[in-house]
Short mmCIF file of C-alpha atoms in Angstrom, two decimals:
data_model
loop_
_atom_site.label_atom_id
_atom_site.label_comp_id
_atom_site.label_asym_id
_atom_site.label_seq_id
_atom_site.Cartn_x
_atom_site.Cartn_y
_atom_site.Cartn_z
CA MET E 1 -27.20 3.16 -13.61
CA ALA E 2 -23.84 4.18 -14.16
CA PHE E 3 -20.70 3.88 -12.07
CA GLU E 4 -20.58 5.33 -8.97
CA VAL E 5 -17.19 6.91 -6.41
CA THR E 6 -19.14 6.42 -3.31
CA ARG E 7 -16.71 7.40 -0.73
CA VAL E 8 -12.55 8.85 -0.56
CA TYR E 9 -10.62 8.24 2.28
CA ARG E 10 -6.97 7.40 2.33
CA GLU E 11 -4.59 4.59 4.32
CA HIS E 12 -0.52 4.52 5.12
CA PHE E 13 1.15 1.41 3.28
CA PRO E 14 4.58 0.21 4.74
CA ALA E 15 7.48 -0.19 2.38
CA LEU E 16 6.50 -3.60 0.25
CA ARG E 17 7.20 -5.38 -2.50
CA PHE E 18 4.70 -6.49 -5.18
CA ILE E 19 4.75 -9.96 -6.50
CA GLY E 20 3.17 -11.34 -9.28
CA LEU E 21 2.63 -11.55 -13.33
CA ARG E 22 3.61 -8.98 -15.60
CA TYR E 23 1.65 -7.96 -18.14
CA THR E 24 1.82 -5.15 -21.44
CA ASN E 25 -1.12 -4.40 -23.76
CA ALA E 26 0.40 -6.53 -26.15
CA ASP E 27 -1.67 -9.15 -23.51
CA ARG E 28 -4.84 -7.03 -23.54
CA PHE E 29 -7.57 -9.60 -24.95
CA GLU E 30 -10.49 -8.16 -25.78
CA GLY E 31 -9.81 -4.28 -24.78
CA GLY E 32 -8.39 -5.74 -21.39
CA PHE E 33 -6.46 -8.60 -18.93
CA GLY E 34 -10.10 -10.71 -16.94
CA LYS E 35 -8.29 -13.49 -19.74
CA GLN E 36 -5.08 -13.62 -17.53
CA TRP E 37 -7.39 -12.66 -13.74
CA GLY E 38 -10.02 -16.34 -15.32
CA GLU E 39 -6.30 -18.30 -15.82
CA TRP E 40 -4.92 -16.59 -12.12
CA GLU E 41 -8.11 -17.88 -11.03
CA GLN E 42 -8.62 -21.74 -12.51
CA GLN E 43 -4.89 -21.85 -11.87
CA ASP E 44 -4.69 -21.35 -8.62
CA ARG E 45 -2.02 -18.89 -8.91
CA PHE E 46 -2.84 -16.56 -5.97
CA GLY E 47 -2.41 -19.60 -3.83
CA ALA E 48 0.89 -21.27 -5.03
CA LEU E 49 1.84 -17.55 -4.32
CA LYS E 50 0.97 -17.46 -1.35
CA LYS E 51 2.34 -21.70 -0.50
CA ALA E 52 5.78 -20.48 -2.07
CA ILE E 53 6.28 -17.79 -0.01
CA ALA E 54 7.08 -18.11 3.80
CA ALA E 55 6.20 -14.86 4.93
CA SER E 56 2.59 -13.97 4.79
CA PRO E 57 0.76 -10.77 2.16
CA TYR E 58 0.52 -7.46 3.53
CA ASP E 59 -3.66 -8.27 1.80
CA GLU E 60 -5.04 -10.74 1.53
CA THR E 61 -6.63 -9.43 -2.04
CA GLY E 62 -6.10 -10.18 -5.41
CA ILE E 63 -4.69 -6.31 -6.60
CA GLY E 64 -4.09 -5.59 -10.05
CA LEU E 65 -1.38 -3.00 -10.32
CA MET E 66 -1.00 -1.12 -13.11
CA ILE E 67 1.90 0.82 -13.90
CA PHE E 68 2.39 3.65 -16.46
CA GLY E 69 5.27 6.14 -17.19
CA GLY E 70 9.13 4.93 -17.30
CA ALA E 71 10.93 2.92 -19.69
CA GLU E 72 7.20 1.01 -20.74
CA GLU E 73 4.76 3.28 -21.12
CA PHE E 74 2.46 0.82 -19.43
CA THR E 75 2.40 -2.75 -17.33
CA TYR E 76 -0.99 -4.56 -15.60
CA TRP E 77 0.20 -6.90 -13.11
CA ILE E 78 -1.21 -8.75 -11.32
CA GLY E 79 -0.45 -10.38 -7.50
CA LEU E 80 0.00 -9.44 -4.33
CA PHE E 81 1.04 -6.81 -1.81
CA PHE E 82 4.46 -8.19 0.50
CA PRO E 83 6.07 -7.37 2.77
CA ALA E 84 9.59 -5.26 1.54
CA GLY E 85 12.20 -8.07 0.86
CA THR E 86 10.50 -11.03 0.30
CA GLN E 87 11.50 -13.78 -2.11
CA ALA E 88 10.13 -14.05 -5.43
CA PRO E 89 9.10 -17.18 -6.24
CA ASP E 90 10.94 -19.11 -9.72
CA GLY E 91 8.23 -17.43 -12.83
CA PHE E 92 6.75 -14.30 -10.61
CA ASP E 93 8.07 -10.99 -11.03
CA TYR E 94 8.83 -8.06 -8.16
CA TYR E 95 8.25 -4.33 -8.02
CA ASP E 96 9.06 -2.65 -4.99
CA PHE E 97 7.01 0.62 -3.63
CA PRO E 98 8.45 2.63 -0.79
CA GLU E 99 6.24 3.90 2.70
CA SER E 100 3.73 5.35 1.12
CA ASP E 101 0.35 7.28 1.83
CA ILE E 102 -2.18 5.43 -0.44
CA GLY E 103 -5.21 7.68 -1.49
CA ILE E 104 -8.77 4.78 -1.88
CA GLY E 105 -11.42 6.07 -4.36
CA TRP E 106 -14.86 2.96 -4.41
CA VAL E 107 -16.38 2.10 -7.61
CA TYR E 108 -19.63 1.59 -7.43
CA GLY E 109 -21.40 -0.33 -10.43
CA ASN E 110 -22.28 -2.66 -12.69
CA GLU E 111 -18.98 -5.74 -12.94
CA GLU E 112 -20.61 -8.02 -15.16
CA ASN E 113 -20.83 -4.37 -18.19
CA GLY E 114 -18.05 -3.40 -16.81
CA GLU E 115 -18.87 0.05 -15.91
CA ILE E 116 -16.38 -0.11 -13.43
CA TYR E 117 -13.36 -0.87 -15.21
CA GLY E 118 -10.80 1.30 -17.89
CA GLY E 119 -10.74 5.22 -17.91
CA PRO E 120 -13.83 6.34 -16.92
CA PRO E 121 -14.13 5.23 -13.44
CA HIS E 122 -10.13 6.11 -13.28
CA GLU E 123 -10.71 8.64 -13.90
CA ALA E 124 -13.20 10.19 -11.67
CA VAL E 125 -11.56 8.10 -8.82
CA CYS E 126 -8.59 11.17 -9.26
CA ALA E 127 -10.94 13.83 -10.57
CA ARG E 128 -12.46 13.22 -6.61
CA LEU E 129 -8.99 12.30 -4.39
CA GLY E 130 -8.15 16.01 -5.88
CA GLU E 131 -10.76 17.32 -4.69
CA SER E 132 -10.42 16.03 -1.04
CA GLY E 133 -6.64 16.80 -0.96
CA MET E 134 -5.08 13.73 -2.54
CA GLY E 135 -5.46 14.77 -6.16
CA SER E 136 -0.81 14.96 -5.57
CA PHE E 137 0.14 11.32 -7.29
CA ARG E 138 3.72 9.99 -6.59
CA ASN E 139 5.63 9.38 -9.54
CA ASP E 140 9.11 8.22 -8.29
CA LEU E 141 8.55 5.00 -7.38
CA ALA E 142 10.64 2.41 -7.14
CA GLY E 143 13.51 4.16 -9.24
CA VAL E 144 12.84 3.56 -12.40
CA ASP E 145 14.48 5.58 -14.82
CA GLY E 146 12.99 6.65 -18.53
CA GLY E 147 11.04 9.64 -16.74
CA ASP E 148 7.43 9.98 -14.37
CA VAL E 149 6.03 6.40 -12.97
CA TYR E 150 2.64 6.75 -11.85
CA CYS E 151 0.90 3.19 -9.48
CA PHE E 152 -2.64 2.82 -8.78
CA PHE E 153 -4.25 -0.35 -8.19
CA GLU E 154 -7.85 -1.95 -8.30
CA ARG E 155 -8.74 -4.55 -5.18
CA TYR E 156 -10.51 -8.00 -6.30
CA ASN E 157 -11.20 -11.15 -3.71
CA CYS E 158 -12.69 -8.77 -0.90
CA PRO E 159 -16.13 -8.55 0.33
CA ARG E 160 -17.56 -5.67 -1.63
CA PHE E 161 -16.04 -6.93 -5.17
CA THR E 162 -16.93 -10.30 -4.12
CA HIS E 163 -20.96 -9.89 -3.07
CA LYS E 164 -23.46 -8.02 -4.92
CA ASP E 165 -25.63 -6.41 -3.26
CA ALA E 166 -29.63 -6.58 -4.22
CA ALA E 167 -29.66 -4.51 -6.86
CA GLY E 168 -26.70 -7.00 -8.69
CA ASN E 169 -23.37 -4.07 -8.11
CA VAL E 170 -20.59 -4.57 -6.57
CA THR E 171 -17.80 -2.49 -4.67
CA LEU E 172 -14.13 -2.51 -6.50
CA ASP E 173 -11.16 -0.35 -4.51
CA TYR E 174 -9.82 1.85 -6.10
CA GLY E 175 -6.01 2.56 -4.99
CA ALA E 176 -3.39 5.50 -5.41
CA TYR E 177 -0.19 5.90 -4.27
CA ILE E 178 0.35 9.05 -3.27
CA PHE E 179 2.77 11.54 -2.14
CA SER E 180 1.26 12.25 1.92
#
């Protein structure tokens, strides 16, 4: 079975600070960032991050954040969304986001064979968001110099992703910062 986009909808996020670690294409291992996710799990970096910050995360689920454009063509971050202005602990970086609408697409498929990751699911979610009137992706985020900047993210560690259904499939939430 190939992946399927089963749902799209709009969420509204307040201004947020994403706190985590930033990776580039040079950090990819076998085409992706699974190695880094494994390190986060093995070293309980999510727990350490939550423990080091007095504020509660906006969302408890681990986030894979993708930033396209600007001075660096592509960066991939792993971390959590926190309230705006939250102090990042030593060893972690941050990226600030304004209040914004978010287009969310649910990508259903087999996580183990990788079909829910990469270009094809990204393009399918973007197309479905466009068909639903949510295809105006923000390109003005965080005031980054060097051109248009687009931000997308994947939500991990939520029940749709961590619990396989009877067919052995999961649902990955895929989000895009959009203009209202």
